[in-house]
mmCIF file of C-alpha atoms in Angstrom:
data_model
loop_
_atom_site.group_PDB
_atom_site.id
_atom_site.type_symbol
_atom_site.label_atom_id
_atom_site.label_comp_id
_atom_site.label_asym_id
_atom_site.label_seq_id
_atom_site.Cartn_x
_atom_site.Cartn_y
_atom_site.Cartn_z
ATOM 1 C CA MET I 1 151.686 83.366 -13.540
ATOM 2 C CA THR I 2 149.517 85.949 -15.290
ATOM 3 C CA ALA I 3 145.725 85.930 -15.640
ATOM 4 C CA PRO I 4 145.620 85.053 -19.367
ATOM 5 C CA VAL I 5 147.798 82.009 -18.717
ATOM 6 C CA LEU I 6 145.450 80.824 -15.931
ATOM 7 C CA ARG I 7 142.417 81.203 -18.170
ATOM 8 C CA TRP I 8 144.046 79.129 -20.934
ATOM 9 C CA ALA I 9 144.990 76.392 -18.409
ATOM 10 C CA ALA I 10 141.406 76.163 -17.088
ATOM 11 C CA MET I 11 139.992 75.898 -20.607
ATOM 12 C CA ALA I 12 142.414 73.080 -21.437
ATOM 13 C CA ALA I 13 141.434 71.109 -18.321
ATOM 14 C CA ALA I 14 137.706 71.425 -19.194
ATOM 15 C CA VAL I 15 138.330 70.120 -22.728
ATOM 16 C CA LEU I 16 140.224 67.107 -21.391
ATOM 17 C CA LEU I 17 137.402 66.343 -18.902
ATOM 18 C CA LEU I 18 134.729 66.429 -21.643
ATOM 19 C CA ALA I 19 136.770 64.077 -23.805
ATOM 20 C CA ALA I 20 137.058 61.576 -20.949
ATOM 21 C CA CYS I 21 133.280 61.643 -20.355
ATOM 22 C CA ASP I 22 132.584 60.992 -24.047
ATOM 23 C CA LYS I 23 134.811 57.879 -23.960
ATOM 24 C CA ALA I 24 133.098 56.503 -20.765
ATOM 25 C CA ALA I 25 129.482 56.974 -21.994
ATOM 26 C CA PRO I 26 128.071 53.817 -23.683
ATOM 27 C CA GLU I 27 126.887 54.000 -27.220
ATOM 28 C CA ARG I 28 123.068 54.071 -27.602
ATOM 29 C CA PRO I 29 121.511 52.002 -30.372
ATOM 30 C CA ALA I 30 119.626 53.838 -33.036
ATOM 31 C CA GLY I 31 115.801 53.740 -33.036
ATOM 32 C CA PRO I 32 113.233 53.429 -30.197
ATOM 33 C CA MET I 33 114.016 51.599 -26.955
ATOM 34 C CA PRO I 34 112.805 47.956 -26.839
ATOM 35 C CA PRO I 35 110.028 47.220 -24.302
ATOM 36 C CA PRO I 36 111.324 45.810 -21.023
ATOM 37 C CA GLN I 37 110.682 42.240 -19.969
ATOM 38 C CA VAL I 38 107.490 42.024 -17.882
ATOM 39 C CA THR I 39 106.793 39.178 -15.446
ATOM 40 C CA VAL I 40 103.081 38.345 -15.344
ATOM 41 C CA ILE I 41 101.768 36.932 -12.055
ATOM 42 C CA LYS I 42 98.347 35.266 -11.933
ATOM 43 C CA VAL I 43 96.447 36.196 -8.753
ATOM 44 C CA GLU I 44 93.345 34.274 -7.731
ATOM 45 C CA GLY I 45 90.650 34.942 -5.136
ATOM 46 C CA LYS I 46 90.833 33.042 -1.866
ATOM 47 C CA ALA I 47 88.472 32.525 1.073
ATOM 48 C CA VAL I 48 89.771 34.457 4.074
ATOM 49 C CA PRO I 49 88.620 33.402 7.569
ATOM 50 C CA LEU I 50 86.865 36.087 9.589
ATOM 51 C CA THR I 51 88.482 35.984 13.017
ATOM 52 C CA ARG I 52 88.579 37.923 16.257
ATOM 53 C CA GLU I 53 90.755 37.585 19.349
ATOM 54 C CA LEU I 54 88.594 37.851 22.478
ATOM 55 C CA VAL I 55 88.539 37.025 26.178
ATOM 56 C CA GLY I 56 85.925 34.683 27.636
ATOM 57 C CA ARG I 57 84.999 33.035 30.895
ATOM 58 C CA LEU I 58 84.206 29.368 31.389
ATOM 59 C CA ALA I 59 80.973 28.185 32.989
ATOM 60 C CA ALA I 60 79.379 24.817 33.733
ATOM 61 C CA VAL I 61 76.609 23.695 31.388
ATOM 62 C CA ARG I 62 74.479 22.611 34.358
ATOM 63 C CA THR I 63 74.668 23.518 38.038
ATOM 64 C CA ALA I 64 72.520 21.960 40.759
ATOM 65 C CA GLN I 65 72.345 22.963 44.408
ATOM 66 C CA VAL I 66 71.904 20.056 46.796
ATOM 67 C CA ARG I 67 69.763 21.159 49.745
ATOM 68 C CA ALA I 68 68.225 19.554 52.793
ATOM 69 C CA ARG I 69 64.471 19.455 52.184
ATOM 70 C CA VAL I 70 63.510 18.135 55.617
ATOM 71 C CA PRO I 71 64.748 18.995 59.118
ATOM 72 C CA GLY I 72 67.095 16.627 60.890
ATOM 73 C CA ILE I 73 70.638 15.799 61.916
ATOM 74 C CA ILE I 74 73.256 14.890 59.286
ATOM 75 C CA LEU I 75 74.231 11.327 60.133
ATOM 76 C CA LYS I 76 76.702 10.663 57.331
ATOM 77 C CA GLN I 77 78.333 12.157 54.271
ATOM 78 C CA VAL I 78 78.376 9.364 51.720
ATOM 79 C CA TYR I 79 80.275 10.917 48.808
ATOM 80 C CA LYS I 80 83.840 12.249 48.677
ATOM 81 C CA ASP I 81 84.424 15.938 47.974
ATOM 82 C CA GLY I 82 85.415 16.753 44.392
ATOM 83 C CA THR I 83 84.440 13.403 42.886
ATOM 84 C CA ASP I 84 82.142 12.642 39.975
ATOM 85 C CA VAL I 85 78.702 11.425 40.981
ATOM 86 C CA LYS I 86 75.797 9.952 39.049
ATOM 87 C CA ALA I 87 72.215 11.134 39.057
ATOM 88 C CA GLY I 88 70.412 9.503 41.995
ATOM 89 C CA GLN I 89 73.600 8.680 43.892
ATOM 90 C CA VAL I 90 73.337 9.059 47.680
ATOM 91 C CA LEU I 91 75.276 12.066 49.000
ATOM 92 C CA PHE I 92 74.059 12.626 52.590
ATOM 93 C CA GLN I 93 71.967 10.747 55.121
ATOM 94 C CA ILE I 94 69.703 12.706 57.478
ATOM 95 C CA ASP I 95 68.441 11.086 60.696
ATOM 96 C CA PRO I 96 65.077 9.592 59.663
ATOM 97 C CA ALA I 97 63.770 8.713 63.155
ATOM 98 C CA GLN I 98 61.427 11.662 63.552
ATOM 99 C CA LEU I 99 60.234 11.398 59.963
ATOM 100 C CA ASP I 100 59.565 7.693 60.347
ATOM 101 C CA ALA I 101 57.479 8.339 63.469
ATOM 102 C CA THR I 102 55.467 10.958 61.620
ATOM 103 C CA LEU I 103 54.782 8.497 58.826
ATOM 104 C CA ASN I 104 53.527 5.885 61.277
ATOM 105 C CA ALA I 105 51.200 8.433 62.874
ATOM 106 C CA GLN I 106 49.778 9.371 59.494
ATOM 107 C CA LYS I 107 49.215 5.729 58.635
ATOM 108 C CA ALA I 108 47.297 5.266 61.886
ATOM 109 C CA ALA I 109 45.191 8.333 61.085
ATOM 110 C CA LEU I 110 44.446 6.853 57.692
ATOM 111 C CA ALA I 111 43.328 3.574 59.221
ATOM 112 C CA LYS I 112 40.971 5.379 61.604
ATOM 113 C CA ALA I 113 39.592 7.467 58.753
ATOM 114 C CA LYS I 114 38.888 4.357 56.734
ATOM 115 C CA ALA I 115 37.079 2.757 59.680
ATOM 116 C CA ASP I 116 34.944 5.853 60.233
ATOM 117 C CA ALA I 117 34.137 5.993 56.551
ATOM 118 C CA ALA I 118 33.089 2.351 56.480
ATOM 119 C CA ASN I 119 30.853 2.860 59.509
ATOM 120 C CA ALA I 120 29.315 5.989 57.973
ATOM 121 C CA ALA I 121 28.635 4.118 54.745
ATOM 122 C CA LEU I 122 26.812 1.317 56.619
ATOM 123 C CA THR I 123 24.769 3.863 58.555
ATOM 124 C CA ALA I 124 23.755 5.661 55.395
ATOM 125 C CA LYS I 125 22.707 2.387 53.795
ATOM 126 C CA ARG I 126 20.610 1.383 56.813
ATOM 127 C CA TYR I 127 18.951 4.794 56.988
ATOM 128 C CA THR I 128 18.097 4.589 53.329
ATOM 129 C CA GLU I 129 16.282 1.307 53.863
ATOM 130 C CA LEU I 130 14.420 2.680 56.870
ATOM 131 C CA HIS I 131 13.443 5.781 54.964
ATOM 132 C CA ALA I 132 12.032 3.661 52.180
ATOM 133 C CA LYS I 133 9.720 2.015 54.762
ATOM 134 C CA HIS I 134 8.717 5.415 56.131
ATOM 135 C CA LEU I 135 10.360 4.571 59.463
ATOM 136 C CA LEU I 136 12.905 7.433 59.336
ATOM 137 C CA SER I 137 12.630 11.114 58.655
ATOM 138 C CA GLN I 138 14.226 12.740 55.619
ATOM 139 C CA GLN I 139 16.425 14.902 57.804
ATOM 140 C CA ASP I 140 18.025 11.920 59.516
ATOM 141 C CA LEU I 141 18.698 10.338 56.133
ATOM 142 C CA ASP I 142 20.300 13.511 54.818
ATOM 143 C CA THR I 143 22.509 13.717 57.882
ATOM 144 C CA ALA I 144 23.683 10.120 57.433
ATOM 145 C CA ILE I 145 24.505 10.677 53.751
ATOM 146 C CA ALA I 146 26.418 13.866 54.549
ATOM 147 C CA ASN I 147 28.391 12.049 57.236
ATOM 148 C CA GLU I 148 29.276 9.325 54.734
ATOM 149 C CA ARG I 149 30.619 11.895 52.300
ATOM 150 C CA THR I 150 32.560 13.710 55.015
ATOM 151 C CA THR I 151 34.301 10.566 56.252
ATOM 152 C CA ALA I 152 35.174 9.638 52.674
ATOM 153 C CA ALA I 153 36.867 13.041 52.263
ATOM 154 C CA VAL I 154 38.733 12.503 55.512
ATOM 155 C CA VAL I 155 40.093 9.259 54.085
ATOM 156 C CA GLN I 156 41.413 11.083 51.016
ATOM 157 C CA GLN I 157 43.065 13.691 53.242
ATOM 158 C CA ALA I 158 44.651 10.979 55.372
ATOM 159 C CA LYS I 159 46.024 9.290 52.267
ATOM 160 C CA ALA I 160 47.590 12.581 51.156
ATOM 161 C CA ASN I 161 49.154 12.985 54.601
ATOM 162 C CA VAL I 162 50.659 9.518 54.350
ATOM 163 C CA GLU I 163 52.104 10.281 50.916
ATOM 164 C CA SER I 164 53.596 13.523 52.221
ATOM 165 C CA ALA I 165 55.149 11.723 55.185
ATOM 166 C CA GLU I 166 56.604 9.109 52.834
ATOM 167 C CA LEU I 167 58.107 11.840 50.666
ATOM 168 C CA ASN I 168 59.668 13.513 53.681
ATOM 169 C CA LEU I 169 61.111 10.222 54.823
ATOM 170 C CA GLY I 170 62.571 9.735 51.353
ATOM 171 C CA TYR I 171 64.128 13.205 51.486
ATOM 172 C CA ALA I 172 66.127 12.054 54.509
ATOM 173 C CA THR I 173 68.325 10.255 51.968
ATOM 174 C CA VAL I 174 69.805 13.152 49.972
ATOM 175 C CA THR I 175 70.671 12.134 46.408
ATOM 176 C CA ALA I 176 72.317 13.864 43.456
ATOM 177 C CA PRO I 177 69.746 15.529 41.172
ATOM 178 C CA ILE I 178 72.132 15.479 38.170
ATOM 179 C CA ALA I 179 75.325 13.749 37.139
ATOM 180 C CA GLY I 180 78.500 15.794 37.471
ATOM 181 C CA ARG I 181 81.291 16.737 39.814
ATOM 182 C CA ALA I 182 80.247 17.292 43.428
ATOM 183 C CA GLY I 183 81.925 20.143 45.242
ATOM 184 C CA GLU I 184 83.041 20.509 48.820
ATOM 185 C CA HIS I 185 80.512 19.705 51.515
ATOM 186 C CA LEU I 186 79.145 22.762 53.282
ATOM 187 C CA VAL I 187 77.670 21.020 56.345
ATOM 188 C CA ASP I 188 79.486 18.638 58.661
ATOM 189 C CA GLU I 189 78.129 15.446 60.151
ATOM 190 C CA GLY I 190 76.082 16.054 63.283
ATOM 191 C CA ALA I 191 74.812 19.454 62.154
ATOM 192 C CA LEU I 192 71.113 20.312 62.300
ATOM 193 C CA VAL I 193 69.786 21.158 58.848
ATOM 194 C CA GLY I 194 66.478 22.076 57.288
ATOM 195 C CA GLN I 195 65.225 23.842 60.406
ATOM 196 C CA GLY I 196 62.965 26.486 58.883
ATOM 197 C CA GLU I 197 65.017 26.647 55.644
ATOM 198 C CA THR I 198 66.404 24.421 52.924
ATOM 199 C CA THR I 199 70.038 24.229 53.988
ATOM 200 C CA LEU I 200 72.596 24.130 51.157
ATOM 201 C CA LEU I 201 74.706 20.985 51.486
ATOM 202 C CA THR I 202 76.871 21.046 48.340
ATOM 203 C CA THR I 203 76.835 21.926 44.634
ATOM 204 C CA ILE I 204 77.117 19.698 41.565
ATOM 205 C CA GLN I 205 78.405 20.990 38.224
ATOM 206 C CA GLN I 206 78.493 19.403 34.800
ATOM 207 C CA VAL I 207 81.721 20.437 33.061
ATOM 208 C CA ASP I 208 81.761 18.100 30.060
ATOM 209 C CA PRO I 209 80.983 19.818 27.802
ATOM 210 C CA ILE I 210 81.664 23.290 29.155
ATOM 211 C CA TYR I 211 80.482 26.780 28.210
ATOM 212 C CA VAL I 212 82.658 29.779 27.382
ATOM 213 C CA ASN I 213 80.850 33.112 27.669
ATOM 214 C CA PHE I 214 82.105 36.170 25.797
ATOM 215 C CA SER I 215 80.764 39.255 24.064
ATOM 216 C CA LEU I 216 81.181 41.241 20.863
ATOM 217 C CA SER I 217 80.492 44.894 20.345
ATOM 218 C CA GLU I 218 77.601 45.763 18.093
ATOM 219 C CA LEU I 219 79.989 47.119 15.450
ATOM 220 C CA GLN I 220 82.246 44.053 15.499
ATOM 221 C CA LEU I 221 79.310 41.674 15.182
ATOM 222 C CA GLU I 222 77.846 43.682 12.302
ATOM 223 C CA GLN I 223 81.199 43.742 10.496
ATOM 224 C CA LEU I 224 81.678 39.982 10.839
ATOM 225 C CA GLN I 225 78.153 39.148 9.735
ATOM 226 C CA GLY I 226 78.283 41.584 6.824
ATOM 227 C CA ALA I 227 81.633 40.299 5.566
ATOM 228 C CA ALA I 228 80.653 36.644 5.878
ATOM 229 C CA ALA I 229 77.170 36.988 4.368
ATOM 230 C CA PRO I 230 76.754 40.366 2.593
ATOM 231 C CA ASN I 231 73.735 39.178 0.613
ATOM 232 C CA ARG I 232 71.880 37.516 3.475
ATOM 233 C CA SER I 233 69.707 39.152 6.032
ATOM 234 C CA ALA I 234 69.631 36.057 8.257
ATOM 235 C CA PRO I 235 72.353 35.611 10.923
ATOM 236 C CA ILE I 236 75.290 33.318 10.368
ATOM 237 C CA PRO I 237 74.457 29.696 11.287
ATOM 238 C CA LYS I 238 75.927 28.654 14.612
ATOM 239 C CA THR I 239 77.608 25.659 12.990
ATOM 240 C CA ASP I 240 79.701 28.011 10.806
ATOM 241 C CA THR I 241 81.291 29.588 13.869
ATOM 242 C CA LYS I 242 84.335 27.923 15.397
ATOM 243 C CA VAL I 243 85.962 28.750 18.717
ATOM 244 C CA GLU I 244 89.488 27.879 19.797
ATOM 245 C CA ILE I 245 90.786 28.762 23.235
ATOM 246 C CA GLN I 246 94.262 29.258 24.594
ATOM 247 C CA LEU I 247 95.248 27.704 27.902
ATOM 248 C CA PRO I 248 96.908 29.780 30.650
ATOM 249 C CA ASP I 249 100.291 28.218 29.797
ATOM 250 C CA GLY I 250 100.053 29.532 26.216
ATOM 251 C CA ARG I 251 99.169 26.258 24.516
ATOM 252 C CA THR I 252 96.109 25.843 22.315
ATOM 253 C CA TYR I 253 93.333 23.660 23.700
ATOM 254 C CA PRO I 254 93.062 20.544 21.480
ATOM 255 C CA TYR I 255 89.253 20.605 21.184
ATOM 256 C CA ARG I 256 87.325 23.174 19.181
ATOM 257 C CA GLY I 257 83.938 24.557 20.132
ATOM 258 C CA THR I 258 80.920 25.893 18.287
ATOM 259 C CA LEU I 259 78.612 28.822 18.934
ATOM 260 C CA ASP I 260 75.759 27.738 21.186
ATOM 261 C CA PHE I 261 73.918 30.943 22.023
ATOM 262 C CA SER I 262 73.656 34.483 20.692
ATOM 263 C CA GLY I 263 71.935 37.268 22.581
ATOM 264 C CA LEU I 264 68.783 38.793 21.144
ATOM 265 C CA SER I 265 69.558 42.330 22.297
ATOM 266 C CA VAL I 266 72.459 44.680 22.961
ATOM 267 C CA ASP I 267 73.393 45.383 26.564
ATOM 268 C CA PRO I 268 72.758 49.131 26.979
ATOM 269 C CA SER I 269 75.468 49.448 29.637
ATOM 270 C CA THR I 270 78.271 47.913 27.530
ATOM 271 C CA GLY I 271 77.016 48.151 23.939
ATOM 272 C CA ALA I 272 77.878 44.484 23.405
ATOM 273 C CA VAL I 273 76.012 41.317 22.480
ATOM 274 C CA ALA I 274 76.398 38.263 24.711
ATOM 275 C CA LEU I 275 77.616 35.101 22.980
ATOM 276 C CA ARG I 276 78.279 31.597 24.241
ATOM 277 C CA ALA I 277 80.163 28.637 22.837
ATOM 278 C CA VAL I 278 80.272 25.022 23.978
ATOM 279 C CA LEU I 279 83.467 22.950 24.014
ATOM 280 C CA PRO I 280 84.224 19.320 24.817
ATOM 281 C CA ASN I 281 85.973 18.833 28.144
ATOM 282 C CA PRO I 282 86.489 15.067 28.529
ATOM 283 C CA ASP I 283 89.542 15.404 30.775
ATOM 284 C CA HIS I 284 87.927 18.085 32.994
ATOM 285 C CA ARG I 285 90.948 20.231 32.234
ATOM 286 C CA LEU I 286 88.818 23.345 31.946
ATOM 287 C CA LEU I 287 87.185 24.568 35.142
ATOM 288 C CA PRO I 288 84.238 26.927 35.567
ATOM 289 C CA GLY I 289 85.224 30.494 36.363
ATOM 290 C CA MET I 290 88.502 30.458 34.403
ATOM 291 C CA PHE I 291 89.300 33.361 32.076
ATOM 292 C CA VAL I 292 90.652 32.237 28.702
ATOM 293 C CA LYS I 293 91.741 33.817 25.438
ATOM 294 C CA LEU I 294 89.618 32.628 22.548
ATOM 295 C CA HIS I 295 90.009 32.740 18.783
ATOM 296 C CA LEU I 296 86.613 33.258 17.149
ATOM 297 C CA THR I 297 86.138 32.307 13.485
ATOM 298 C CA MET I 298 82.784 33.357 12.020
ATOM 299 C CA GLY I 299 82.772 31.776 8.559
ATOM 300 C CA ARG I 300 84.876 32.858 5.575
ATOM 301 C CA ALA I 301 84.799 35.795 3.192
ATOM 302 C CA THR I 302 85.962 35.439 -0.442
ATOM 303 C CA ARG I 303 88.092 38.382 -1.657
ATOM 304 C CA ARG I 304 88.240 39.048 -5.420
ATOM 305 C CA ALA I 305 91.761 39.739 -6.623
ATOM 306 C CA PRO I 306 92.934 41.471 -9.887
ATOM 307 C CA THR I 307 93.342 39.196 -12.916
ATOM 308 C CA SER I 308 96.637 38.526 -14.659
ATOM 309 C CA MET I 309 95.656 40.922 -17.529
ATOM 310 C CA SER I 310 95.291 43.874 -15.173
ATOM 311 C CA TRP I 311 98.728 43.137 -13.760
ATOM 312 C CA ALA I 312 100.209 42.974 -17.239
ATOM 313 C CA ARG I 313 98.629 46.297 -18.247
ATOM 314 C CA THR I 314 99.942 47.908 -15.099
ATOM 315 C CA ALA I 315 103.418 46.617 -15.858
ATOM 316 C CA ARG I 316 103.287 47.954 -19.436
ATOM 317 C CA PHE I 317 102.057 51.326 -18.230
ATOM 318 C CA ARG I 318 104.915 51.547 -15.773
ATOM 319 C CA SER I 319 107.383 50.511 -18.492
ATOM 320 C CA ALA I 320 106.044 53.202 -20.848
ATOM 321 C CA ARG I 321 106.395 55.819 -18.148
ATOM 322 C CA SER I 322 109.959 54.702 -17.499
ATOM 323 C CA THR I 323 110.804 54.954 -21.235
ATOM 324 C CA ARG I 324 109.320 58.448 -21.534
ATOM 325 C CA SER I 325 111.165 59.583 -18.474
ATOM 326 C CA THR I 326 114.484 58.322 -19.919
#
């Protein structure tokens, strides 16, 4: 086949291909393209909670150390380790024999002091009468009056000694200073305590409610406060802050807490502010010293969203651009 024949065959194939494309192309209507259908969505502003995921540590709201305030032998442990006790409940009994003997001695000293004071008072009265009759010198009278005053002071000192001995005898019965859960005993029965020091016997902690201590960086705290109250210079009220904690098994603790304390300064070593929340703990499920994950909500911030008109204009603008591009 010669070259002219090949050229004519190629031209014929191109003509046939153009004719097929003209039949497949749809007919376009005359005039401008109609505007596309636009769906208008109305968007409204909504309050968004300001939250942070943090890690905190639980602590008892009150902790009291039970110590032996007088020397003696532990006769009996009255309470059971790990049980709840009431304020004033007896925990330990120290041998009171020596303390009771000391109290009796102080009472005897008080009785003698009172007798000496009464005798000195009678002497001073008699000397006063004799001095009035010029039968006694002024020096003897002054000595009698001074002796009366001295014995009266001795009586007051003896009374104070009796009160101190009574207090010490009362300390032989060791009671709980606060209500809470008493820990393990640290001294066994028969041990000598209070000999030159106040021996620690046990510890009582109040865990209902319970504290959770955590911290926020200076930047995080400023961001939360600024987003929640951009027009206020005062800090966010503690009642607006909610705390939820997650238990070690992954479940959310059923009781929510509120912010109880906010530090007044930034820790220079960490750059963070100390915060503390308080949570109910009626079942004593939470224990001091536990680390927990907490969800902190510091109020709400309202975000302004575009109106429906701005969405419609945006849709028209996009439609116009699409038409021009076509």
